[in-house]
Coordinates of C-alpha atoms in Angstrom, one line a residue:
M1 CA 51.3 -21.7 39.8
T2 CA 53.2 -25.2 39.4
E3 CA 52.2 -28.6 40.9
A4 CA 54.5 -30.6 42.8
A5 CA 54.5 -34.4 43.3
P6 CA 52.3 -35.3 46.3
N7 CA 53.8 -35.6 49.7
A8 CA 54.3 -39.3 50.5
T9 CA 53.9 -38.7 54.2
A10 CA 50.6 -36.7 53.8
H11 CA 47.1 -38.1 54.0
P12 CA 45.9 -40.0 51.3
G13 CA 44.6 -37.8 48.5
S14 CA 46.8 -34.8 49.7
E15 CA 48.8 -33.0 47.4
T16 CA 51.2 -30.3 47.7
R17 CA 51.3 -27.0 45.4
E18 CA 54.0 -24.4 45.3
F19 CA 53.1 -20.7 44.7
S20 CA 54.8 -19.3 41.6
A21 CA 57.9 -17.2 42.0
E22 CA 56.0 -14.0 41.4
V23 CA 53.2 -14.9 44.1
G24 CA 56.0 -16.2 46.4
R25 CA 57.5 -12.5 46.4
L26 CA 54.0 -10.7 46.6
L27 CA 53.1 -13.0 49.6
D28 CA 56.5 -11.8 51.4
L29 CA 55.4 -8.3 50.8
V30 CA 51.8 -8.8 52.0
V31 CA 53.3 -10.5 55.4
H32 CA 56.0 -7.9 55.9
S33 CA 55.1 -4.6 54.2
L34 CA 51.3 -4.5 53.7
Y35 CA 50.0 -3.4 57.0
S36 CA 51.3 -1.1 59.7
E37 CA 49.7 -3.1 62.8
R38 CA 49.7 -6.6 63.2
E39 CA 46.4 -6.6 64.7
I40 CA 45.0 -5.9 61.4
F41 CA 45.0 -9.8 60.5
L42 CA 42.1 -10.3 62.6
R43 CA 40.2 -7.4 60.8
E44 CA 40.8 -9.2 57.5
L45 CA 39.9 -12.7 58.8
V46 CA 36.7 -11.5 60.3
A47 CA 35.9 -9.5 57.2
N48 CA 36.5 -12.5 55.2
S49 CA 34.1 -14.4 57.4
A50 CA 31.4 -11.9 57.2
D51 CA 31.8 -11.9 53.3
A52 CA 31.4 -15.5 53.3
T53 CA 28.1 -15.5 55.4
D54 CA 26.7 -12.7 53.3
R55 CA 27.3 -14.6 50.3
R56 CA 25.5 -17.7 51.8
R57 CA 22.5 -15.6 52.7
F58 CA 22.4 -14.1 49.2
E59 CA 22.7 -17.6 47.5
A60 CA 19.9 -19.0 49.7
L61 CA 17.5 -16.6 47.9
T62 CA 17.5 -18.9 45.0
D63 CA 18.9 -22.1 46.4
G64 CA 17.5 -23.6 49.7
A65 CA 20.4 -25.9 50.2
Q66 CA 22.3 -22.7 50.9
A67 CA 20.1 -21.8 53.8
L68 CA 22.1 -20.3 56.9
P69 CA 21.4 -21.8 60.4
E70 CA 19.4 -19.7 62.7
N71 CA 22.2 -18.6 64.8
A72 CA 24.7 -18.0 62.2
K73 CA 27.8 -16.2 63.9
I74 CA 31.6 -15.8 63.6
S75 CA 33.4 -17.6 66.3
I76 CA 36.9 -16.8 67.7
N77 CA 38.6 -19.6 70.0
P78 CA 42.0 -19.1 71.3
D79 CA 43.8 -21.9 72.7
K80 CA 46.8 -20.6 74.8
D81 CA 48.2 -24.2 75.7
A82 CA 48.3 -25.4 72.1
R83 CA 49.2 -21.8 70.8
L84 CA 46.3 -21.9 68.2
L85 CA 43.7 -19.2 67.3
T86 CA 40.7 -20.4 65.2
I87 CA 38.4 -18.0 63.5
S88 CA 35.1 -20.2 62.3
D89 CA 32.1 -19.1 60.4
D90 CA 28.9 -20.4 59.1
G91 CA 29.3 -18.9 55.6
S92 CA 29.3 -20.5 51.9
G93 CA 32.4 -22.2 52.7
M94 CA 34.9 -23.2 49.9
S95 CA 35.1 -26.6 47.8
R96 CA 38.5 -27.9 46.9
D97 CA 38.7 -26.0 43.6
E98 CA 37.7 -22.7 45.3
L99 CA 40.5 -23.2 47.8
V100 CA 43.0 -23.4 45.0
A101 CA 41.4 -20.4 43.2
N102 CA 40.9 -18.2 46.4
L103 CA 43.8 -19.1 48.5
G104 CA 46.3 -20.7 46.3
T105 CA 46.3 -17.6 44.0
I106 CA 47.2 -14.3 45.7
A107 CA 45.1 -11.2 44.6
R108 CA 42.3 -13.5 43.3
S109 CA 39.4 -13.1 45.4
G110 CA 36.1 -15.2 45.6
T111 CA 34.5 -12.0 46.6
R112 CA 35.6 -10.1 43.3
A113 CA 34.2 -13.0 41.1
F114 CA 31.0 -13.1 43.4
G115 CA 30.6 -9.5 43.0
Q116 CA 30.6 -9.5 39.0
K117 CA 27.6 -12.0 39.3
L118 CA 25.7 -9.3 41.2
E119 CA 25.7 -6.7 38.6
T120 CA 22.2 -8.0 37.6
A121 CA 20.9 -8.6 41.0
K122 CA 18.4 -5.9 42.5
P123 CA 19.9 -3.3 44.6
E124 CA 18.1 -4.6 47.6
D125 CA 19.2 -8.0 47.3
R126 CA 22.9 -7.3 47.1
P127 CA 24.8 -7.9 50.3
S128 CA 27.6 -5.9 51.4
L129 CA 30.9 -7.5 50.0
I130 CA 34.1 -7.3 51.7
G131 CA 37.8 -8.1 50.5
Q132 CA 37.7 -7.0 47.0
F133 CA 41.5 -7.3 46.7
G134 CA 41.7 -10.8 47.9
V135 CA 45.1 -10.3 50.0
G136 CA 43.7 -9.8 53.4
F137 CA 43.8 -13.5 54.3
Y138 CA 47.6 -13.5 54.0
A139 CA 47.8 -11.1 56.7
A140 CA 47.4 -14.0 58.9
F141 CA 51.3 -14.9 58.5
M142 CA 52.1 -11.7 60.2
V143 CA 51.3 -13.4 63.4
A144 CA 51.2 -17.3 62.7
D145 CA 53.8 -19.9 61.5
K146 CA 51.4 -21.9 60.0
V147 CA 47.7 -21.5 58.9
D148 CA 45.2 -24.3 58.4
V149 CA 41.9 -23.9 56.6
V150 CA 39.2 -26.5 56.8
S151 CA 36.2 -25.4 54.7
R152 CA 33.1 -27.2 53.5
R153 CA 30.9 -25.7 50.7
A154 CA 27.3 -25.2 51.5
G155 CA 25.1 -27.9 49.8
S156 CA 28.2 -30.3 49.8
D157 CA 29.1 -33.2 52.0
E158 CA 32.8 -32.8 51.2
A159 CA 35.4 -30.9 53.4
W160 CA 39.0 -30.0 52.7
R161 CA 41.9 -28.8 54.3
W162 CA 44.2 -26.1 52.9
S163 CA 47.6 -25.7 55.0
S164 CA 50.9 -23.5 54.3
D165 CA 53.6 -22.1 56.3
G166 CA 53.4 -19.0 54.0
K167 CA 57.0 -19.7 52.6
G168 CA 56.1 -20.7 49.0
A169 CA 53.9 -23.9 49.2
Y170 CA 50.5 -25.1 50.5
T171 CA 48.8 -28.5 51.1
L172 CA 45.6 -29.7 50.0
E173 CA 43.8 -32.8 51.6
P174 CA 40.3 -34.1 52.3
A175 CA 39.0 -33.1 55.9
T176 CA 35.9 -33.5 57.9
R177 CA 33.7 -30.5 59.1
E178 CA 30.1 -31.1 60.9
K179 CA 28.4 -28.5 58.9
A180 CA 29.1 -25.9 56.0
G181 CA 31.5 -23.0 56.5
T182 CA 35.1 -22.5 57.3
D183 CA 37.5 -23.0 60.1
I184 CA 40.8 -20.8 60.0
T185 CA 43.3 -21.9 62.6
L186 CA 46.7 -19.9 63.2
H187 CA 49.7 -21.6 64.8
I188 CA 50.8 -18.3 66.5
K189 CA 54.3 -17.2 66.5
S190 CA 56.3 -17.0 69.7
D191 CA 56.2 -13.2 69.6
A192 CA 52.7 -13.0 69.0
D193 CA 51.3 -14.0 72.5
E194 CA 48.9 -10.9 72.8
F195 CA 46.7 -12.7 70.1
L196 CA 46.0 -15.6 72.5
D197 CA 44.5 -13.4 75.1
P198 CA 40.6 -13.1 74.8
W199 CA 40.8 -9.6 76.1
R200 CA 43.2 -8.4 73.8
L201 CA 41.1 -10.0 70.9
Q202 CA 38.0 -8.4 72.1
A203 CA 39.6 -5.1 72.0
I204 CA 40.7 -5.7 68.5
I205 CA 37.2 -6.5 67.4
R206 CA 35.7 -3.6 69.2
K207 CA 38.1 -1.4 67.4
W208 CA 37.9 -2.8 63.8
S209 CA 34.9 -4.8 63.3
D210 CA 32.4 -3.8 66.0
H211 CA 29.5 -3.0 63.6
I212 CA 29.6 -5.7 61.0
A213 CA 26.3 -7.2 60.5
W214 CA 27.0 -10.8 62.1
P215 CA 27.5 -11.6 65.6
V216 CA 31.1 -12.3 66.6
T217 CA 31.8 -14.2 69.7
I218 CA 34.9 -15.0 71.6
M219 CA 35.5 -18.1 73.8
R220 CA 36.5 -17.1 77.3
E221 CA 37.2 -19.6 80.1
G222 CA 34.8 -22.2 78.3
K223 CA 32.2 -19.6 77.7
E224 CA 31.2 -18.0 74.6
E225 CA 30.8 -14.3 74.9
A226 CA 29.8 -11.5 72.5
A227 CA 32.6 -9.5 71.0
N228 CA 30.8 -7.0 68.9
E229 CA 27.7 -4.8 68.7
G230 CA 26.7 -6.1 65.5
T231 CA 24.4 -3.2 64.4
A232 CA 25.7 -0.4 62.3
L233 CA 23.5 2.5 63.6
W234 CA 24.8 4.8 60.8
R235 CA 23.2 2.5 58.1
K236 CA 19.9 2.7 59.9
S237 CA 17.3 5.4 59.0
R238 CA 17.2 8.4 61.8
N239 CA 13.4 7.2 62.5
D240 CA 14.7 3.8 63.4
V241 CA 17.3 4.8 65.8
T242 CA 16.4 6.0 69.5
E243 CA 18.2 8.7 71.1
E244 CA 19.4 6.6 73.9
Q245 CA 21.1 4.4 71.1
L246 CA 22.7 7.4 69.5
E247 CA 24.0 8.7 73.0
E248 CA 25.4 5.1 73.6
F249 CA 27.3 5.1 70.4
Y250 CA 28.5 8.5 70.9
R251 CA 30.2 7.9 74.2
H252 CA 31.5 4.5 73.0
I253 CA 33.3 6.3 69.9
T254 CA 34.3 9.5 71.6
H255 CA 35.0 8.2 75.0
N256 CA 33.1 11.5 76.4
F257 CA 30.7 11.6 79.1
D258 CA 28.6 14.3 77.8
K259 CA 25.7 14.4 75.6
P260 CA 26.2 15.5 71.9
W261 CA 25.7 19.3 71.2
D262 CA 24.4 18.2 67.8
T263 CA 23.9 14.8 65.9
L264 CA 24.2 14.6 62.0
H265 CA 22.8 11.3 60.7
W266 CA 22.2 11.0 57.0
R267 CA 22.7 8.9 54.0
A268 CA 24.0 10.2 50.6
E269 CA 22.9 8.8 47.4
G270 CA 23.4 9.4 43.9
T271 CA 26.8 9.6 42.0
M272 CA 28.2 8.6 45.2
E273 CA 26.8 6.6 48.3
F274 CA 27.8 6.7 51.8
S275 CA 26.2 6.6 55.2
A276 CA 27.3 9.1 58.0
L277 CA 26.8 9.4 61.9
L278 CA 28.5 12.4 63.1
F279 CA 28.5 14.1 66.5
I280 CA 29.3 17.7 67.8
P281 CA 30.2 17.4 71.7
S282 CA 28.8 19.6 73.9
T283 CA 31.8 20.3 75.9
R284 CA 35.4 20.7 75.1
P285 CA 37.2 17.3 75.6
F286 CA 40.3 17.3 78.0
E287 CA 43.5 18.5 76.2
F288 CA 41.7 19.1 73.0
G289 CA 42.9 21.6 70.5
E290 CA 46.3 22.5 69.5
Q291 CA 48.2 19.4 70.3
M292 CA 46.5 17.4 67.5
R293 CA 45.1 19.0 64.4
E294 CA 44.1 16.0 62.2
S295 CA 40.4 14.9 61.9
K296 CA 39.5 11.7 63.6
V297 CA 36.4 10.7 61.8
R298 CA 36.3 7.1 61.2
L299 CA 36.3 5.8 57.8
H300 CA 34.4 2.5 57.1
V301 CA 33.7 0.5 54.0
R302 CA 30.9 -1.8 54.1
R303 CA 30.6 -1.6 57.9
M304 CA 34.4 -2.6 58.2
F305 CA 36.5 0.0 59.9
I306 CA 39.4 1.0 57.7
T307 CA 41.1 4.0 59.4
D308 CA 40.6 7.1 61.7
D309 CA 43.4 8.9 59.6
A310 CA 41.5 9.5 56.3
Q311 CA 41.2 13.2 57.0
I312 CA 37.2 13.2 56.3
L313 CA 37.1 16.6 57.6
P314 CA 39.4 19.7 57.6
P315 CA 41.6 20.3 60.8
W316 CA 39.5 23.1 61.6
L317 CA 36.5 20.7 62.2
R318 CA 38.2 18.2 64.2
F319 CA 35.9 18.7 67.1
V320 CA 33.5 16.7 64.9
Q321 CA 33.5 12.9 65.5
G322 CA 31.9 9.8 64.1
V323 CA 31.6 7.4 61.2
V324 CA 31.5 7.8 57.4
D325 CA 30.8 4.3 55.8
T326 CA 30.9 4.1 51.9
E327 CA 30.0 1.5 49.4
D328 CA 32.3 3.3 46.8
L329 CA 35.7 2.4 48.0
P330 CA 37.6 -1.1 48.2
L331 CA 39.2 -2.3 51.3
N332 CA 42.3 -1.0 49.8
V333 CA 46.0 -2.5 50.6
S334 CA 47.2 0.6 51.0
R335 CA 46.2 3.8 53.1
E336 CA 48.3 6.0 50.9
M337 CA 46.4 4.6 47.9
L338 CA 43.1 5.4 49.7
Q339 CA 44.0 8.9 50.6
A340 CA 44.6 9.5 46.9
T341 CA 41.3 8.4 45.4
P342 CA 39.0 10.9 43.9
V343 CA 36.1 9.1 45.6
L344 CA 37.5 10.0 48.9
A345 CA 38.0 13.6 48.0
R346 CA 34.3 13.8 47.0
I347 CA 33.3 12.4 50.2
R348 CA 35.4 14.7 52.0
K349 CA 33.6 17.6 50.2
A350 CA 30.1 16.4 50.7
V351 CA 30.6 15.8 54.5
T352 CA 32.2 19.2 55.2
T353 CA 29.6 20.9 53.4
K354 CA 27.0 19.0 55.3
V355 CA 28.6 20.0 58.6
M356 CA 28.9 23.7 57.5
N357 CA 25.2 23.8 56.5
E358 CA 24.2 22.2 60.0
L359 CA 26.1 25.1 61.9
K360 CA 24.4 27.7 59.6
T361 CA 21.2 26.2 60.9
R362 CA 22.1 26.0 64.5
A363 CA 23.8 29.6 64.5
K364 CA 20.0 30.8 64.2
E365 CA 19.7 29.7 67.9
A366 CA 22.0 32.4 69.7
E367 CA 22.0 31.2 73.2
N368 CA 22.5 27.4 72.0
Y369 CA 25.1 28.4 69.4
A370 CA 27.2 30.2 72.1
T371 CA 27.5 27.1 74.1
F372 CA 29.0 25.4 71.0
W373 CA 31.2 28.6 70.2
D374 CA 32.6 28.8 73.8
S375 CA 33.8 25.2 73.5
F376 CA 35.0 25.0 69.6
G377 CA 35.4 28.6 68.3
P378 CA 39.0 29.0 68.8
V379 CA 39.5 25.8 66.6
F380 CA 36.9 26.6 64.0
K381 CA 38.4 29.8 63.4
E382 CA 41.4 28.4 62.2
G383 CA 39.4 27.7 59.0
M384 CA 40.0 31.4 58.2
W385 CA 43.7 30.9 58.3
D386 CA 44.3 27.7 56.7
D387 CA 41.5 26.9 54.3
P388 CA 40.9 29.5 51.3
T389 CA 37.8 27.5 50.1
Y390 CA 36.0 27.9 53.0
K391 CA 37.3 30.9 55.0
T392 CA 34.4 33.2 54.0
D393 CA 31.8 30.6 55.4
V394 CA 33.8 30.2 58.6
A395 CA 33.9 33.9 59.0
A396 CA 30.3 34.2 58.6
L397 CA 29.7 31.6 61.3
S398 CA 32.3 33.0 63.6
R399 CA 31.2 34.8 66.8
F400 CA 33.2 37.5 68.8
R401 CA 33.4 39.7 71.9
S402 CA 33.0 43.3 71.1
S403 CA 33.5 46.7 73.0
A404 CA 30.0 47.8 71.9
V405 CA 27.7 45.0 73.0
E406 CA 27.2 42.2 75.4
G407 CA 27.8 38.7 74.6
L408 CA 28.8 37.4 71.3
T409 CA 28.3 39.3 67.9
S410 CA 28.9 38.1 64.3
L411 CA 30.9 40.2 61.4
D412 CA 27.3 40.8 59.9
D413 CA 25.9 42.2 62.9
Y414 CA 29.1 44.2 63.3
I415 CA 28.5 45.6 59.9
T416 CA 25.0 47.0 60.7
R417 CA 26.3 49.0 63.5
M418 CA 29.0 50.7 61.6
K419 CA 29.2 54.3 61.4
P420 CA 28.4 55.8 58.0
E421 CA 31.9 57.0 57.2
Q422 CA 33.4 53.8 58.4
D423 CA 34.9 51.4 55.9
A424 CA 36.7 48.9 57.9
I425 CA 36.0 46.3 60.9
Y426 CA 38.5 47.2 63.5
Y427 CA 39.7 44.6 66.2
V428 CA 42.2 44.4 68.9
T429 CA 44.1 41.2 69.8
G430 CA 45.5 40.1 73.4
D431 CA 45.0 37.5 75.9
N432 CA 42.1 38.3 77.9
V433 CA 38.8 39.8 76.6
D434 CA 38.2 41.7 80.0
V435 CA 41.5 43.3 79.7
L436 CA 41.1 44.3 76.0
G437 CA 37.8 45.9 76.9
A438 CA 39.5 48.3 79.0
S439 CA 42.8 48.5 76.9
P440 CA 44.5 51.9 76.2
Q441 CA 44.5 50.6 72.5
I442 CA 40.9 51.1 71.9
E443 CA 40.1 54.0 74.0
G444 CA 40.3 56.5 70.9
F445 CA 37.8 54.3 69.1
K446 CA 35.5 53.8 71.7
A447 CA 35.3 57.5 72.5
R448 CA 34.3 58.2 69.0
G449 CA 31.4 55.5 69.0
V450 CA 33.6 53.1 66.7
E451 CA 33.0 49.5 67.8
V452 CA 36.2 47.3 68.2
L453 CA 36.2 43.3 68.0
L454 CA 38.2 42.1 71.2
L455 CA 40.0 39.0 70.0
S456 CA 41.8 36.8 72.8
D457 CA 42.5 33.4 71.2
P458 CA 46.0 32.6 69.8
V459 CA 44.7 32.2 66.3
D460 CA 43.3 35.9 66.3
S461 CA 46.5 37.3 65.6
F462 CA 46.8 35.2 62.3
W463 CA 43.4 34.9 60.6
P464 CA 42.4 38.6 60.0
E465 CA 45.4 39.2 57.7
R466 CA 44.5 36.0 55.8
L467 CA 41.0 36.9 55.5
G468 CA 41.5 40.4 54.4
T469 CA 38.1 41.5 53.7
Y470 CA 34.6 40.7 54.6
E471 CA 31.5 41.9 52.9
G472 CA 33.6 44.4 51.1
K473 CA 35.0 45.8 54.5
S474 CA 38.7 45.8 55.4
L475 CA 39.7 44.0 58.8
R476 CA 42.0 46.4 60.5
N477 CA 44.1 46.2 63.7
V478 CA 43.4 49.4 65.8
A479 CA 47.2 49.6 66.1
Q480 CA 47.2 50.0 62.3
G481 CA 44.1 52.0 61.9
L482 CA 45.2 55.1 63.8
N483 CA 45.0 57.5 61.0
D484 CA 41.5 56.4 60.7
L485 CA 40.6 58.4 63.9
E486 CA 40.5 61.6 62.1
K487 CA 37.5 60.8 59.9
F488 CA 35.5 60.3 63.1
G489 CA 36.3 63.6 64.4
A490 CA 37.7 64.5 68.1
P491 CA 36.0 63.1 71.2
E492 CA 34.7 65.7 73.8
A493 CA 37.4 64.2 76.3
N494 CA 40.1 65.5 74.1
A495 CA 39.1 68.9 74.4
A496 CA 41.0 69.3 77.8
E497 CA 43.9 71.7 77.7
K498 CA 47.0 69.6 76.4
A499 CA 50.5 69.8 77.8
D500 CA 53.4 71.5 76.1
M501 CA 55.2 68.4 74.5
D502 CA 58.0 70.4 72.8
A503 CA 60.6 69.9 75.8
L504 CA 58.9 66.8 77.1
L505 CA 59.5 64.5 73.9
P506 CA 63.1 65.1 73.6
A507 CA 63.8 64.9 77.3
L508 CA 61.9 61.4 77.4
K509 CA 64.0 60.3 74.4
T510 CA 67.1 61.1 76.1
A511 CA 66.0 59.1 79.3
L512 CA 64.9 56.1 77.7
G513 CA 67.3 56.1 74.8
D514 CA 67.3 52.6 72.7
A515 CA 64.4 51.2 75.1
V516 CA 62.0 52.8 72.5
S517 CA 62.1 53.2 68.7
D518 CA 60.0 56.7 69.0
I519 CA 58.1 58.8 71.5
R520 CA 55.2 60.6 70.1
A521 CA 51.9 62.4 71.3
T522 CA 48.8 60.8 70.1
D523 CA 44.9 61.6 70.3
R524 CA 43.8 58.0 70.5
L525 CA 44.0 57.9 74.2
V526 CA 41.3 59.3 76.5
S527 CA 41.5 58.2 80.2
S528 CA 45.2 56.6 79.8
A529 CA 48.4 58.4 79.9
M530 CA 50.5 56.2 77.6
V531 CA 50.3 53.2 75.3
L532 CA 52.8 51.1 73.5
S533 CA 52.5 50.4 69.7
A534 CA 54.6 48.6 67.2
P535 CA 56.8 50.6 64.9
E536 CA 55.6 51.4 61.4
G537 CA 55.6 48.4 59.4
G538 CA 56.7 46.2 62.2
P539 CA 55.0 43.1 63.7
D540 CA 51.8 43.2 65.8
L541 CA 53.2 43.2 69.5
Q542 CA 50.6 40.6 70.5
L543 CA 51.7 38.4 67.6
R544 CA 55.4 38.8 68.4
K545 CA 54.4 37.7 71.9
L546 CA 52.7 34.6 70.9
M547 CA 55.6 33.6 68.5
Q548 CA 58.0 34.1 71.5
R549 CA 55.9 31.8 73.6
S550 CA 56.2 29.3 70.9
G551 CA 59.7 29.1 71.1
Q552 CA 60.4 31.0 67.6
D553 CA 63.4 32.9 67.3
I554 CA 62.3 36.4 66.0
P555 CA 64.1 39.9 65.7
D556 CA 63.4 42.0 69.0
V557 CA 61.1 44.8 68.1
T558 CA 61.4 48.2 70.0
P559 CA 58.3 49.7 70.8
V560 CA 56.9 53.1 70.1
L561 CA 55.6 54.9 73.5
E562 CA 52.6 57.0 72.6
L563 CA 51.6 59.9 75.3
N564 CA 48.1 61.6 75.7
P565 CA 48.9 65.3 76.0
A566 CA 45.7 65.7 78.0
H567 CA 46.5 63.6 80.7
P568 CA 47.3 65.1 84.2
I569 CA 50.4 62.8 84.3
I570 CA 51.9 64.2 81.3
H571 CA 51.2 67.7 82.2
T572 CA 53.2 66.9 85.6
L573 CA 56.0 65.7 83.3
A574 CA 56.1 68.6 81.1
Q575 CA 56.2 70.9 83.9
K576 CA 59.0 69.3 85.6
V577 CA 61.0 69.5 82.4
Q578 CA 60.2 73.2 82.1
A579 CA 61.4 73.4 85.8
G580 CA 64.6 71.8 84.9
D581 CA 64.1 68.8 87.0
T582 CA 65.4 65.3 85.9
I583 CA 62.6 62.8 84.8
D584 CA 64.8 59.8 84.3
E585 CA 63.4 57.5 86.9
L586 CA 59.5 58.7 86.0
A587 CA 60.4 58.0 82.3
H588 CA 61.3 54.4 83.0
I589 CA 58.3 53.7 85.1
L590 CA 56.2 55.1 82.5
L591 CA 57.5 52.6 80.1
D592 CA 57.3 49.7 82.6
V593 CA 53.6 50.6 83.5
A594 CA 53.0 50.7 79.6
S595 CA 54.4 47.4 79.2
I596 CA 52.3 45.9 82.0
Q597 CA 49.1 47.4 80.4
N598 CA 50.3 45.6 77.1
G599 CA 50.3 42.3 79.2
E600 CA 54.2 42.2 79.3
T601 CA 56.6 42.1 82.2
P602 CA 59.0 44.7 82.5
K603 CA 62.2 43.9 81.2
D604 CA 64.1 44.3 84.6
V605 CA 61.5 43.7 87.2
N606 CA 64.2 44.6 90.1
A607 CA 64.8 47.9 88.7
F608 CA 60.9 48.6 88.2
S609 CA 60.4 47.5 91.8
H610 CA 63.2 49.8 93.0
R611 CA 61.7 52.9 91.1
I612 CA 58.2 52.1 92.4
M613 CA 59.3 52.1 96.1
N614 CA 61.3 55.2 95.5
Y615 CA 58.3 56.9 93.9
L616 CA 56.0 55.6 96.9
A617 CA 58.5 57.0 99.2
G618 CA 58.4 60.3 97.6
G619 CA 62.0 60.5 96.3
A620 CA 61.0 60.4 92.6
L621 CA 58.8 63.4 92.9
T622 CA 61.1 65.4 95.3
T623 CA 64.7 64.7 94.4
N624 CA 66.6 64.0 91.3
A625 CA 67.3 60.5 90.5
Q626 CA 70.4 58.9 91.6

């Protein structure tokens, strides 16, 4: 930093100093590139004020001259007519030399120097310090053409004014201030009118600085009004917080109107320290789920809100909301740098483990856990698909509908009910549990007493393949486990006389042509006449349907039509073929009904309607198709 000659027109005793070229370039970076949101300037200035007030409180422990006034606070006063915004505090203030050191040199922070003095202080005496990087103050130039700082050091009668337009120089001159502390006055730019609106300022404080320890007030229509809550509930002991306070904070942070299903409130100590207050809602929020997969747990550093985009929890736990506040991170100048810090990675792991352990405990309350599962099960199951670290734990905590029991069941409970010769966990996917429970796809398994899980959420078409096995048992789609039926024997229902399929199968293949890839007899059907399945090695029909709904361009899959030789309709068709009748119309009706059973619309709805009307009129049974 270089010194210039005093300004001849300035106040007697004033001097103008220039920032060094290097600092000038850094200042330009701070103003134009440091922060993604202009409103951050207020967070930084309030943080500095809170820091200064903390410092004065700490110094007062050994120096009575530093004692804080009884009503110490941070005041924000917008003046629309003069286009001025002033942030005032009752903190330690700065002497002339401290103004030069702290504001005249970017990346030099009084907080950092002060923090070094605390290394020998007792932990209970150490205030929470903010602003370790010393550049937050310069965010003011994002919204101000000029910034004036009037400061009086606690214990001193002198006050000094620091002024700069942020373009390379600053001015120092004597000033007056009634008591110790600092006033920062911003001359607001023409395009920053919003920051002269008291309501806008309060919204920013509520968003970024709601729970710092000191009261923050805003002057509105000549009256000073509270702008922040001022109490960081997450830093208190659970015994010192009432349920009413927790519920009020839950509604504030989540914008929900229900009560939380669960509250996790703890402090981690040891190799890393952080406080956390997390909530699991009792009901699924409106439009929650697939639209946004990022966790929005708020990250605070020493009470100050940093971001809700730190991805504290994995996407499959995004229903958890709340605050994590740590002492082990700086108020970093870059969110990208913040994401890469090893400390944050350790916090993520610790918080995820805590949530999982809580769910393990709550899962023992079957009825209550079912409430949680109905709201957030579809999201939670995503962990089996996209998180190799936790997929087995997620599987153990997941719950499913089943063909064998009422209500929900776990994979562990399913295994206890498996038949002695069974080595796989069978499942079927679809859009509706009730439809799946009556689906032809599972008739053969149900008839043999083999339980099938009924999976009706979109993610269910993906995670079983990724999970692969559970407790040594493979997960197998019933459409891919048809050969397994032989080991379970033949059900009594299949003891009925079977139709002669030798002539029927070729006739159906001729009638349907390329509409199916194959037609075959099966013994997995009991009460149904037919069912569609994917060709060998082809994608599951439900998965294909989901991909089509999402707009993905996938190759068309021609299904296999499977027939139950013991069903009366198949007997009738076989007899017609033997009698030389044409079954073209009935063959297409058979295929269309099989498609409907599979939850799909017939490819040609008008043709299907015509065939059904013809059938009801008796034409399809009494005459050859036209």
